[in-house]
JSON list of C-alpha atoms in Angstrom, two decimals:
[
{"chain": "A", "resi": 121, "resn": "UNK", "atom": "CA", "xyz": [67.63, 140.53, 88.41]},
{"chain": "A", "resi": 122, "resn": "UNK", "atom": "CA", "xyz": [71.20, 139.34, 88.48]},
{"chain": "A", "resi": 123, "resn": "UNK", "atom": "CA", "xyz": [73.01, 140.66, 91.55]},
{"chain": "A", "resi": 124, "resn": "UNK", "atom": "CA", "xyz": [76.78, 140.04, 91.77]},
{"chain": "A", "resi": 125, "resn": "UNK", "atom": "CA", "xyz": [79.18, 141.17, 94.49]},
{"chain": "A", "resi": 126, "resn": "UNK", "atom": "CA", "xyz": [81.28, 144.16, 93.66]},
{"chain": "A", "resi": 127, "resn": "UNK", "atom": "CA", "xyz": [84.99, 144.65, 94.24]},
{"chain": "A", "resi": 128, "resn": "UNK", "atom": "CA", "xyz": [86.52, 147.62, 96.07]},
{"chain": "A", "resi": 129, "resn": "UNK", "atom": "CA", "xyz": [86.36, 149.74, 92.91]},
{"chain": "A", "resi": 130, "resn": "UNK", "atom": "CA", "xyz": [82.77, 148.86, 92.15]},
{"chain": "A", "resi": 131, "resn": "UNK", "atom": "CA", "xyz": [83.70, 146.26, 89.53]},
{"chain": "A", "resi": 132, "resn": "UNK", "atom": "CA", "xyz": [81.80, 143.06, 89.40]},
{"chain": "A", "resi": 133, "resn": "UNK", "atom": "CA", "xyz": [83.79, 140.16, 90.91]},
{"chain": "A", "resi": 134, "resn": "UNK", "atom": "CA", "xyz": [84.12, 137.36, 88.41]},
{"chain": "A", "resi": 135, "resn": "UNK", "atom": "CA", "xyz": [85.21, 133.83, 89.35]},
{"chain": "A", "resi": 136, "resn": "UNK", "atom": "CA", "xyz": [88.68, 133.21, 88.03]},
{"chain": "A", "resi": 137, "resn": "UNK", "atom": "CA", "xyz": [88.73, 130.14, 85.84]},
{"chain": "A", "resi": 138, "resn": "UNK", "atom": "CA", "xyz": [91.85, 128.69, 87.48]},
{"chain": "A", "resi": 139, "resn": "UNK", "atom": "CA", "xyz": [90.70, 129.07, 91.09]},
{"chain": "A", "resi": 140, "resn": "UNK", "atom": "CA", "xyz": [90.49, 125.78, 93.00]},
{"chain": "A", "resi": 141, "resn": "UNK", "atom": "CA", "xyz": [87.33, 125.08, 94.99]},
{"chain": "A", "resi": 142, "resn": "UNK", "atom": "CA", "xyz": [87.63, 125.93, 98.66]},
{"chain": "A", "resi": 143, "resn": "UNK", "atom": "CA", "xyz": [87.26, 122.25, 99.58]},
{"chain": "A", "resi": 144, "resn": "UNK", "atom": "CA", "xyz": [90.26, 121.31, 97.46]},
{"chain": "A", "resi": 145, "resn": "UNK", "atom": "CA", "xyz": [92.34, 124.18, 98.88]},
{"chain": "A", "resi": 146, "resn": "UNK", "atom": "CA", "xyz": [91.45, 123.09, 102.39]},
{"chain": "A", "resi": 147, "resn": "UNK", "atom": "CA", "xyz": [92.50, 119.48, 101.69]},
{"chain": "A", "resi": 148, "resn": "UNK", "atom": "CA", "xyz": [95.78, 120.57, 100.12]},
{"chain": "A", "resi": 149, "resn": "UNK", "atom": "CA", "xyz": [96.52, 122.81, 103.08]},
{"chain": "A", "resi": 150, "resn": "UNK", "atom": "CA", "xyz": [95.84, 119.98, 105.51]},
{"chain": "A", "resi": 151, "resn": "UNK", "atom": "CA", "xyz": [98.14, 117.64, 103.59]},
{"chain": "A", "resi": 152, "resn": "UNK", "atom": "CA", "xyz": [100.87, 120.28, 103.58]},
{"chain": "A", "resi": 153, "resn": "UNK", "atom": "CA", "xyz": [100.50, 120.79, 107.34]},
{"chain": "A", "resi": 154, "resn": "UNK", "atom": "CA", "xyz": [100.65, 117.06, 108.09]},
{"chain": "A", "resi": 155, "resn": "UNK", "atom": "CA", "xyz": [103.61, 116.60, 105.76]},
{"chain": "A", "resi": 156, "resn": "UNK", "atom": "CA", "xyz": [105.42, 119.47, 107.46]},
{"chain": "A", "resi": 157, "resn": "UNK", "atom": "CA", "xyz": [104.76, 118.00, 110.88]},
{"chain": "A", "resi": 158, "resn": "UNK", "atom": "CA", "xyz": [105.97, 114.60, 109.72]},
{"chain": "A", "resi": 159, "resn": "UNK", "atom": "CA", "xyz": [109.20, 116.13, 108.43]},
{"chain": "A", "resi": 160, "resn": "UNK", "atom": "CA", "xyz": [109.73, 117.98, 111.69]},
{"chain": "A", "resi": 161, "resn": "UNK", "atom": "CA", "xyz": [109.19, 114.73, 113.60]},
{"chain": "A", "resi": 162, "resn": "UNK", "atom": "CA", "xyz": [111.70, 112.90, 111.40]},
{"chain": "A", "resi": 163, "resn": "UNK", "atom": "CA", "xyz": [114.31, 115.61, 111.74]},
{"chain": "A", "resi": 164, "resn": "UNK", "atom": "CA", "xyz": [113.88, 116.59, 115.39]},
{"chain": "A", "resi": 165, "resn": "UNK", "atom": "CA", "xyz": [112.27, 113.49, 116.91]},
{"chain": "A", "resi": 166, "resn": "UNK", "atom": "CA", "xyz": [115.62, 111.77, 117.53]},
{"chain": "A", "resi": 167, "resn": "UNK", "atom": "CA", "xyz": [117.00, 114.89, 119.21]},
{"chain": "A", "resi": 168, "resn": "UNK", "atom": "CA", "xyz": [114.02, 115.07, 121.56]},
{"chain": "A", "resi": 169, "resn": "UNK", "atom": "CA", "xyz": [114.37, 111.40, 122.49]},
{"chain": "A", "resi": 170, "resn": "UNK", "atom": "CA", "xyz": [118.12, 111.77, 122.98]},
{"chain": "A", "resi": 171, "resn": "UNK", "atom": "CA", "xyz": [117.45, 114.56, 125.47]},
{"chain": "A", "resi": 172, "resn": "UNK", "atom": "CA", "xyz": [115.08, 112.21, 127.28]},
{"chain": "A", "resi": 173, "resn": "UNK", "atom": "CA", "xyz": [117.66, 109.42, 127.21]},
{"chain": "A", "resi": 174, "resn": "UNK", "atom": "CA", "xyz": [120.20, 111.81, 128.69]},
{"chain": "A", "resi": 175, "resn": "UNK", "atom": "CA", "xyz": [118.49, 111.24, 132.04]},
{"chain": "A", "resi": 176, "resn": "UNK", "atom": "CA", "xyz": [116.11, 108.28, 131.54]},
{"chain": "A", "resi": 177, "resn": "UNK", "atom": "CA", "xyz": [117.09, 104.71, 130.58]},
{"chain": "A", "resi": 178, "resn": "UNK", "atom": "CA", "xyz": [115.54, 103.63, 127.26]},
{"chain": "A", "resi": 179, "resn": "UNK", "atom": "CA", "xyz": [112.65, 101.23, 127.98]},
{"chain": "A", "resi": 180, "resn": "UNK", "atom": "CA", "xyz": [113.40, 99.21, 124.83]},
{"chain": "A", "resi": 181, "resn": "UNK", "atom": "CA", "xyz": [114.95, 99.59, 121.39]},
{"chain": "A", "resi": 182, "resn": "UNK", "atom": "CA", "xyz": [113.72, 98.70, 117.89]},
{"chain": "A", "resi": 183, "resn": "UNK", "atom": "CA", "xyz": [116.24, 95.85, 117.73]},
{"chain": "A", "resi": 184, "resn": "UNK", "atom": "CA", "xyz": [114.95, 94.39, 121.00]},
{"chain": "A", "resi": 185, "resn": "UNK", "atom": "CA", "xyz": [111.39, 94.44, 119.71]},
{"chain": "A", "resi": 186, "resn": "UNK", "atom": "CA", "xyz": [112.38, 92.95, 116.34]},
{"chain": "A", "resi": 187, "resn": "UNK", "atom": "CA", "xyz": [114.28, 90.12, 118.03]},
{"chain": "A", "resi": 188, "resn": "UNK", "atom": "CA", "xyz": [111.38, 89.57, 120.42]},
{"chain": "A", "resi": 189, "resn": "UNK", "atom": "CA", "xyz": [108.99, 89.10, 117.49]},
{"chain": "A", "resi": 190, "resn": "UNK", "atom": "CA", "xyz": [111.54, 86.72, 115.94]},
{"chain": "A", "resi": 191, "resn": "UNK", "atom": "CA", "xyz": [111.29, 84.60, 119.07]},
{"chain": "A", "resi": 192, "resn": "UNK", "atom": "CA", "xyz": [114.60, 85.38, 120.79]},
{"chain": "A", "resi": 193, "resn": "UNK", "atom": "CA", "xyz": [113.15, 86.63, 124.08]},
{"chain": "A", "resi": 194, "resn": "UNK", "atom": "CA", "xyz": [114.27, 89.70, 125.98]},
{"chain": "A", "resi": 195, "resn": "UNK", "atom": "CA", "xyz": [116.70, 89.89, 128.91]},
{"chain": "A", "resi": 196, "resn": "UNK", "atom": "CA", "xyz": [118.04, 93.27, 130.01]},
{"chain": "A", "resi": 197, "resn": "UNK", "atom": "CA", "xyz": [118.80, 95.09, 133.23]},
{"chain": "A", "resi": 198, "resn": "UNK", "atom": "CA", "xyz": [119.96, 98.71, 133.32]},
{"chain": "A", "resi": 199, "resn": "UNK", "atom": "CA", "xyz": [122.97, 99.54, 135.47]},
{"chain": "A", "resi": 200, "resn": "UNK", "atom": "CA", "xyz": [124.72, 102.91, 135.80]},
{"chain": "A", "resi": 201, "resn": "UNK", "atom": "CA", "xyz": [128.25, 103.23, 134.45]},
{"chain": "A", "resi": 202, "resn": "UNK", "atom": "CA", "xyz": [129.60, 103.51, 137.99]},
{"chain": "A", "resi": 203, "resn": "UNK", "atom": "CA", "xyz": [128.47, 99.91, 138.58]},
{"chain": "A", "resi": 204, "resn": "UNK", "atom": "CA", "xyz": [130.02, 98.53, 135.38]},
{"chain": "A", "resi": 205, "resn": "UNK", "atom": "CA", "xyz": [133.51, 97.06, 135.51]},
{"chain": "A", "resi": 206, "resn": "UNK", "atom": "CA", "xyz": [136.18, 99.30, 133.96]},
{"chain": "A", "resi": 207, "resn": "UNK", "atom": "CA", "xyz": [137.38, 96.14, 132.21]},
{"chain": "A", "resi": 208, "resn": "UNK", "atom": "CA", "xyz": [134.17, 96.13, 130.16]},
{"chain": "A", "resi": 209, "resn": "UNK", "atom": "CA", "xyz": [134.59, 99.77, 129.20]},
{"chain": "A", "resi": 210, "resn": "UNK", "atom": "CA", "xyz": [138.16, 99.14, 128.07]},
{"chain": "A", "resi": 211, "resn": "UNK", "atom": "CA", "xyz": [137.15, 95.97, 126.25]},
{"chain": "A", "resi": 212, "resn": "UNK", "atom": "CA", "xyz": [134.47, 97.54, 124.04]},
{"chain": "A", "resi": 213, "resn": "UNK", "atom": "CA", "xyz": [136.73, 100.49, 123.21]},
{"chain": "A", "resi": 214, "resn": "UNK", "atom": "CA", "xyz": [139.57, 98.11, 122.33]},
{"chain": "A", "resi": 215, "resn": "UNK", "atom": "CA", "xyz": [137.27, 95.90, 120.27]},
{"chain": "A", "resi": 216, "resn": "UNK", "atom": "CA", "xyz": [134.99, 98.39, 118.53]},
{"chain": "A", "resi": 217, "resn": "UNK", "atom": "CA", "xyz": [136.34, 101.94, 118.60]},
{"chain": "A", "resi": 218, "resn": "UNK", "atom": "CA", "xyz": [139.92, 102.69, 119.64]},
{"chain": "A", "resi": 219, "resn": "UNK", "atom": "CA", "xyz": [139.44, 106.39, 118.83]},
{"chain": "A", "resi": 220, "resn": "UNK", "atom": "CA", "xyz": [136.24, 106.77, 120.85]},
{"chain": "A", "resi": 221, "resn": "UNK", "atom": "CA", "xyz": [137.61, 109.62, 122.97]},
{"chain": "A", "resi": 222, "resn": "UNK", "atom": "CA", "xyz": [139.22, 111.42, 120.03]},
{"chain": "A", "resi": 223, "resn": "UNK", "atom": "CA", "xyz": [136.50, 111.66, 117.38]},
{"chain": "A", "resi": 224, "resn": "UNK", "atom": "CA", "xyz": [133.20, 113.50, 117.23]},
{"chain": "A", "resi": 225, "resn": "UNK", "atom": "CA", "xyz": [131.20, 110.43, 116.32]},
{"chain": "A", "resi": 226, "resn": "UNK", "atom": "CA", "xyz": [132.91, 109.41, 113.08]},
{"chain": "A", "resi": 227, "resn": "UNK", "atom": "CA", "xyz": [136.25, 107.77, 112.39]},
{"chain": "A", "resi": 228, "resn": "UNK", "atom": "CA", "xyz": [136.84, 109.32, 108.96]},
{"chain": "A", "resi": 229, "resn": "UNK", "atom": "CA", "xyz": [139.93, 107.25, 108.26]},
{"chain": "A", "resi": 230, "resn": "UNK", "atom": "CA", "xyz": [137.93, 104.07, 108.81]},
{"chain": "A", "resi": 231, "resn": "UNK", "atom": "CA", "xyz": [135.10, 105.48, 106.68]},
{"chain": "A", "resi": 232, "resn": "UNK", "atom": "CA", "xyz": [137.51, 106.06, 103.76]},
{"chain": "A", "resi": 233, "resn": "UNK", "atom": "CA", "xyz": [138.82, 102.51, 104.10]},
{"chain": "A", "resi": 234, "resn": "UNK", "atom": "CA", "xyz": [135.29, 101.07, 104.14]},
{"chain": "A", "resi": 235, "resn": "UNK", "atom": "CA", "xyz": [134.28, 103.07, 101.06]},
{"chain": "A", "resi": 236, "resn": "UNK", "atom": "CA", "xyz": [137.37, 101.94, 99.16]},
{"chain": "A", "resi": 237, "resn": "UNK", "atom": "CA", "xyz": [136.56, 98.34, 100.01]},
{"chain": "A", "resi": 238, "resn": "UNK", "atom": "CA", "xyz": [132.96, 98.85, 98.85]},
{"chain": "A", "resi": 239, "resn": "UNK", "atom": "CA", "xyz": [134.07, 100.41, 95.55]},
{"chain": "A", "resi": 240, "resn": "UNK", "atom": "CA", "xyz": [136.32, 97.41, 95.04]},
{"chain": "A", "resi": 241, "resn": "UNK", "atom": "CA", "xyz": [133.34, 95.09, 95.18]},
{"chain": "A", "resi": 242, "resn": "UNK", "atom": "CA", "xyz": [133.31, 94.33, 98.88]},
{"chain": "A", "resi": 243, "resn": "UNK", "atom": "CA", "xyz": [130.38, 94.62, 101.28]},
{"chain": "A", "resi": 244, "resn": "UNK", "atom": "CA", "xyz": [129.37, 97.89, 102.92]},
{"chain": "A", "resi": 245, "resn": "UNK", "atom": "CA", "xyz": [130.62, 97.30, 106.46]},
{"chain": "A", "resi": 246, "resn": "UNK", "atom": "CA", "xyz": [133.06, 98.51, 109.05]},
{"chain": "A", "resi": 247, "resn": "UNK", "atom": "CA", "xyz": [133.82, 102.10, 110.14]},
{"chain": "A", "resi": 248, "resn": "UNK", "atom": "CA", "xyz": [131.06, 101.98, 112.75]},
{"chain": "A", "resi": 249, "resn": "UNK", "atom": "CA", "xyz": [132.06, 103.80, 115.94]},
{"chain": "A", "resi": 250, "resn": "UNK", "atom": "CA", "xyz": [130.57, 103.24, 119.38]},
{"chain": "A", "resi": 251, "resn": "UNK", "atom": "CA", "xyz": [128.54, 106.42, 118.91]},
{"chain": "A", "resi": 252, "resn": "UNK", "atom": "CA", "xyz": [127.18, 105.17, 115.58]},
{"chain": "A", "resi": 253, "resn": "UNK", "atom": "CA", "xyz": [126.35, 101.77, 117.05]},
{"chain": "A", "resi": 254, "resn": "UNK", "atom": "CA", "xyz": [124.55, 103.47, 119.93]},
{"chain": "A", "resi": 255, "resn": "UNK", "atom": "CA", "xyz": [122.51, 105.55, 117.46]},
{"chain": "A", "resi": 256, "resn": "UNK", "atom": "CA", "xyz": [121.62, 102.46, 115.46]},
{"chain": "A", "resi": 257, "resn": "UNK", "atom": "CA", "xyz": [120.65, 100.43, 118.51]},
{"chain": "A", "resi": 258, "resn": "UNK", "atom": "CA", "xyz": [118.55, 103.20, 120.06]},
{"chain": "A", "resi": 259, "resn": "UNK", "atom": "CA", "xyz": [116.57, 104.20, 116.98]},
{"chain": "A", "resi": 260, "resn": "UNK", "atom": "CA", "xyz": [117.06, 102.00, 113.92]},
{"chain": "A", "resi": 261, "resn": "UNK", "atom": "CA", "xyz": [116.80, 98.49, 112.54]},
{"chain": "A", "resi": 262, "resn": "UNK", "atom": "CA", "xyz": [119.55, 96.02, 111.60]},
{"chain": "A", "resi": 263, "resn": "UNK", "atom": "CA", "xyz": [120.88, 96.17, 108.05]},
{"chain": "A", "resi": 264, "resn": "UNK", "atom": "CA", "xyz": [123.65, 97.63, 105.92]},
{"chain": "A", "resi": 265, "resn": "UNK", "atom": "CA", "xyz": [121.75, 99.77, 103.42]},
{"chain": "A", "resi": 266, "resn": "UNK", "atom": "CA", "xyz": [122.73, 103.34, 102.58]},
{"chain": "A", "resi": 267, "resn": "UNK", "atom": "CA", "xyz": [119.36, 104.56, 103.90]},
{"chain": "A", "resi": 268, "resn": "UNK", "atom": "CA", "xyz": [119.94, 103.05, 107.32]},
{"chain": "A", "resi": 269, "resn": "UNK", "atom": "CA", "xyz": [123.55, 104.22, 107.34]},
{"chain": "A", "resi": 270, "resn": "UNK", "atom": "CA", "xyz": [122.39, 107.72, 106.47]},
{"chain": "A", "resi": 271, "resn": "UNK", "atom": "CA", "xyz": [119.91, 107.74, 109.34]},
{"chain": "A", "resi": 272, "resn": "UNK", "atom": "CA", "xyz": [122.60, 106.39, 111.65]},
{"chain": "A", "resi": 273, "resn": "UNK", "atom": "CA", "xyz": [124.98, 109.20, 110.66]},
{"chain": "A", "resi": 274, "resn": "UNK", "atom": "CA", "xyz": [122.29, 111.87, 111.16]},
{"chain": "A", "resi": 275, "resn": "UNK", "atom": "CA", "xyz": [121.36, 110.60, 114.62]},
{"chain": "A", "resi": 276, "resn": "UNK", "atom": "CA", "xyz": [125.03, 110.29, 115.58]},
{"chain": "A", "resi": 277, "resn": "UNK", "atom": "CA", "xyz": [125.49, 114.03, 115.03]},
{"chain": "A", "resi": 278, "resn": "UNK", "atom": "CA", "xyz": [122.69, 114.73, 117.52]},
{"chain": "A", "resi": 279, "resn": "UNK", "atom": "CA", "xyz": [124.02, 112.11, 119.93]},
{"chain": "A", "resi": 280, "resn": "UNK", "atom": "CA", "xyz": [127.50, 113.61, 120.04]},
{"chain": "A", "resi": 281, "resn": "UNK", "atom": "CA", "xyz": [126.11, 117.15, 120.22]},
{"chain": "A", "resi": 282, "resn": "UNK", "atom": "CA", "xyz": [123.68, 116.55, 123.08]},
{"chain": "A", "resi": 283, "resn": "UNK", "atom": "CA", "xyz": [125.37, 113.88, 125.21]},
{"chain": "A", "resi": 284, "resn": "UNK", "atom": "CA", "xyz": [128.70, 113.42, 126.92]},
{"chain": "A", "resi": 285, "resn": "UNK", "atom": "CA", "xyz": [131.01, 110.56, 125.99]},
{"chain": "A", "resi": 286, "resn": "UNK", "atom": "CA", "xyz": [130.32, 109.11, 129.41]},
{"chain": "A", "resi": 287, "resn": "UNK", "atom": "CA", "xyz": [126.56, 108.97, 128.79]},
{"chain": "A", "resi": 288, "resn": "UNK", "atom": "CA", "xyz": [127.07, 107.55, 125.29]},
{"chain": "A", "resi": 289, "resn": "UNK", "atom": "CA", "xyz": [129.18, 104.75, 126.76]},
{"chain": "A", "resi": 290, "resn": "UNK", "atom": "CA", "xyz": [126.59, 104.16, 129.49]},
{"chain": "A", "resi": 291, "resn": "UNK", "atom": "CA", "xyz": [123.79, 103.86, 126.92]},
{"chain": "A", "resi": 292, "resn": "UNK", "atom": "CA", "xyz": [125.90, 101.65, 124.67]},
{"chain": "A", "resi": 293, "resn": "UNK", "atom": "CA", "xyz": [126.84, 99.18, 127.38]},
{"chain": "A", "resi": 294, "resn": "UNK", "atom": "CA", "xyz": [123.21, 98.87, 128.46]},
{"chain": "A", "resi": 295, "resn": "UNK", "atom": "CA", "xyz": [121.56, 98.32, 125.06]},
{"chain": "A", "resi": 296, "resn": "UNK", "atom": "CA", "xyz": [124.15, 96.48, 122.96]},
{"chain": "A", "resi": 297, "resn": "UNK", "atom": "CA", "xyz": [123.27, 92.93, 121.90]},
{"chain": "A", "resi": 298, "resn": "UNK", "atom": "CA", "xyz": [125.42, 90.16, 123.42]},
{"chain": "A", "resi": 299, "resn": "UNK", "atom": "CA", "xyz": [123.47, 87.10, 122.30]},
{"chain": "A", "resi": 300, "resn": "UNK", "atom": "CA", "xyz": [119.99, 85.93, 121.31]},
{"chain": "A", "resi": 301, "resn": "UNK", "atom": "CA", "xyz": [117.66, 88.03, 123.48]},
{"chain": "A", "resi": 302, "resn": "UNK", "atom": "CA", "xyz": [120.51, 89.27, 125.70]},
{"chain": "A", "resi": 303, "resn": "UNK", "atom": "CA", "xyz": [121.04, 93.04, 125.90]},
{"chain": "A", "resi": 304, "resn": "UNK", "atom": "CA", "xyz": [123.44, 95.06, 128.00]},
{"chain": "A", "resi": 305, "resn": "UNK", "atom": "CA", "xyz": [126.44, 94.05, 130.05]},
{"chain": "A", "resi": 306, "resn": "UNK", "atom": "CA", "xyz": [124.47, 93.21, 133.19]},
{"chain": "A", "resi": 307, "resn": "UNK", "atom": "CA", "xyz": [122.28, 90.61, 131.47]},
{"chain": "A", "resi": 308, "resn": "UNK", "atom": "CA", "xyz": [125.30, 89.28, 129.55]},
{"chain": "A", "resi": 309, "resn": "UNK", "atom": "CA", "xyz": [127.51, 88.96, 132.63]},
{"chain": "A", "resi": 310, "resn": "UNK", "atom": "CA", "xyz": [124.83, 87.11, 134.57]},
{"chain": "A", "resi": 311, "resn": "UNK", "atom": "CA", "xyz": [123.93, 84.86, 131.63]},
{"chain": "A", "resi": 312, "resn": "UNK", "atom": "CA", "xyz": [127.46, 83.80, 130.68]},
{"chain": "A", "resi": 313, "resn": "UNK", "atom": "CA", "xyz": [129.36, 84.04, 133.98]},
{"chain": "A", "resi": 314, "resn": "UNK", "atom": "CA", "xyz": [126.82, 84.25, 136.79]},
{"chain": "A", "resi": 315, "resn": "UNK", "atom": "CA", "xyz": [128.22, 87.58, 138.06]},
{"chain": "A", "resi": 316, "resn": "UNK", "atom": "CA", "xyz": [127.16, 91.22, 137.93]},
{"chain": "A", "resi": 317, "resn": "UNK", "atom": "CA", "xyz": [128.58, 93.66, 135.39]},
{"chain": "A", "resi": 318, "resn": "UNK", "atom": "CA", "xyz": [130.70, 95.19, 138.14]},
{"chain": "A", "resi": 319, "resn": "UNK", "atom": "CA", "xyz": [132.40, 91.85, 138.88]},
{"chain": "A", "resi": 320, "resn": "UNK", "atom": "CA", "xyz": [133.49, 90.96, 135.35]},
{"chain": "A", "resi": 321, "resn": "UNK", "atom": "CA", "xyz": [137.21, 90.20, 135.10]},
{"chain": "A", "resi": 322, "resn": "UNK", "atom": "CA", "xyz": [139.68, 91.39, 132.47]},
{"chain": "A", "resi": 323, "resn": "UNK", "atom": "CA", "xyz": [139.51, 88.08, 130.57]},
{"chain": "A", "resi": 324, "resn": "UNK", "atom": "CA", "xyz": [135.71, 87.85, 130.79]},
{"chain": "A", "resi": 325, "resn": "UNK", "atom": "CA", "xyz": [135.35, 91.41, 129.49]},
{"chain": "A", "resi": 326, "resn": "UNK", "atom": "CA", "xyz": [137.52, 90.60, 126.48]},
{"chain": "A", "resi": 327, "resn": "UNK", "atom": "CA", "xyz": [135.47, 87.47, 125.80]},
{"chain": "A", "resi": 328, "resn": "UNK", "atom": "CA", "xyz": [132.18, 89.39, 125.97]},
{"chain": "A", "resi": 329, "resn": "UNK", "atom": "CA", "xyz": [133.45, 92.11, 123.65]},
{"chain": "A", "resi": 330, "resn": "UNK", "atom": "CA", "xyz": [134.62, 89.48, 121.17]},
{"chain": "A", "resi": 331, "resn": "UNK", "atom": "CA", "xyz": [131.01, 88.55, 120.26]},
{"chain": "A", "resi": 332, "resn": "UNK", "atom": "CA", "xyz": [129.86, 92.07, 119.34]},
{"chain": "A", "resi": 333, "resn": "UNK", "atom": "CA", "xyz": [130.34, 91.82, 115.55]},
{"chain": "A", "resi": 334, "resn": "UNK", "atom": "CA", "xyz": [128.02, 88.78, 115.41]},
{"chain": "A", "resi": 335, "resn": "UNK", "atom": "CA", "xyz": [126.18, 88.26, 118.71]},
{"chain": "A", "resi": 336, "resn": "UNK", "atom": "CA", "xyz": [123.56, 85.89, 117.30]},
{"chain": "A", "resi": 337, "resn": "UNK", "atom": "CA", "xyz": [126.18, 83.39, 116.16]},
{"chain": "A", "resi": 338, "resn": "UNK", "atom": "CA", "xyz": [129.30, 83.90, 118.33]},
{"chain": "A", "resi": 339, "resn": "UNK", "atom": "CA", "xyz": [129.72, 83.10, 122.02]},
{"chain": "A", "resi": 340, "resn": "UNK", "atom": "CA", "xyz": [132.30, 84.44, 124.49]},
{"chain": "A", "resi": 341, "resn": "UNK", "atom": "CA", "xyz": [135.62, 82.64, 124.10]},
{"chain": "A", "resi": 342, "resn": "UNK", "atom": "CA", "xyz": [134.52, 80.81, 120.93]},
{"chain": "A", "resi": 343, "resn": "UNK", "atom": "CA", "xyz": [136.79, 82.85, 118.63]},
{"chain": "A", "resi": 344, "resn": "UNK", "atom": "CA", "xyz": [140.39, 84.02, 118.74]},
{"chain": "A", "resi": 345, "resn": "UNK", "atom": "CA", "xyz": [139.36, 87.68, 118.97]},
{"chain": "A", "resi": 346, "resn": "UNK", "atom": "CA", "xyz": [139.32, 87.71, 122.78]},
{"chain": "A", "resi": 347, "resn": "UNK", "atom": "CA", "xyz": [143.11, 87.41, 123.00]},
{"chain": "A", "resi": 348, "resn": "UNK", "atom": "CA", "xyz": [143.65, 90.34, 120.63]},
{"chain": "A", "resi": 349, "resn": "UNK", "atom": "CA", "xyz": [141.12, 92.45, 122.52]},
{"chain": "A", "resi": 350, "resn": "UNK", "atom": "CA", "xyz": [142.71, 91.55, 125.86]},
{"chain": "A", "resi": 351, "resn": "UNK", "atom": "CA", "xyz": [146.10, 92.78, 124.64]},
{"chain": "A", "resi": 352, "resn": "UNK", "atom": "CA", "xyz": [144.63, 96.04, 123.32]},
{"chain": "A", "resi": 353, "resn": "UNK", "atom": "CA", "xyz": [142.77, 96.71, 126.56]},
{"chain": "A", "resi": 354, "resn": "UNK", "atom": "CA", "xyz": [146.03, 97.45, 128.37]},
{"chain": "A", "resi": 355, "resn": "UNK", "atom": "CA", "xyz": [146.53, 100.58, 126.27]},
{"chain": "A", "resi": 356, "resn": "UNK", "atom": "CA", "xyz": [143.01, 101.95, 126.80]},
{"chain": "A", "resi": 357, "resn": "UNK", "atom": "CA", "xyz": [143.03, 104.67, 129.46]},
{"chain": "A", "resi": 358, "resn": "UNK", "atom": "CA", "xyz": [139.93, 105.62, 131.42]},
{"chain": "A", "resi": 359, "resn": "UNK", "atom": "CA", "xyz": [139.39, 108.83, 133.37]},
{"chain": "A", "resi": 360, "resn": "UNK", "atom": "CA", "xyz": [138.46, 108.97, 137.03]},
{"chain": "A", "resi": 361, "resn": "UNK", "atom": "CA", "xyz": [134.79, 109.51, 136.19]},
{"chain": "A", "resi": 362, "resn": "UNK", "atom": "CA", "xyz": [134.62, 107.27, 133.15]},
{"chain": "A", "resi": 363, "resn": "UNK", "atom": "CA", "xyz": [135.89, 107.18, 129.56]},
{"chain": "A", "resi": 364, "resn": "UNK", "atom": "CA", "xyz": [137.24, 110.40, 128.08]},
{"chain": "A", "resi": 365, "resn": "UNK", "atom": "CA", "xyz": [136.96, 112.26, 131.40]},
{"chain": "A", "resi": 366, "resn": "UNK", "atom": "CA", "xyz": [139.75, 113.40, 133.69]}
]
């Protein structure tokens, strides 16, 4: 005899032709779960790490590891902002981001200028604030593609939302590349001048900041940028407790 299960109304349950086997449904569900988790990690992973970096120095950055594999070595030494010369803080603001204390991560006027230059056939460059550079150095790889720029912009929003300007500056000065295998102002000051980051003079700070656009090729004092940066430094005001603070 042919026995078939009955439904709630006593009707025989027939297998629907379009039903997927339970094994296939289970696999699809697992893929969906893993994909969802991956998306959550992509979207919220940077925010979680930024919260960690709010109190803990980053052990390394993707750029450091990439350069290490390329054979450049790795020299870095974390120092708190209170032990970094104010000249260095003024120098990087003067050189890289004069509106650091005024914007929320993006200098929209500079962005418009960069886009106009790109539409005119130029390269996609410029308009990168200290916050954007910090985001790139903490989480991303070198390059000028729209994908990397998009990731940089997304992380910058989290960075400015979760951290103070003081902490952003502290992170920036400790991870930025100053030469082949040289990261942070402490390692740079000791390598180029034989002093600590807290002992760097006005002129030395300007010279260090002058290499930031091309640290693998330029050396402090090797270009004419240091003089321009030195002059701009005089107009950069710092608060009692650091940049952008009263």
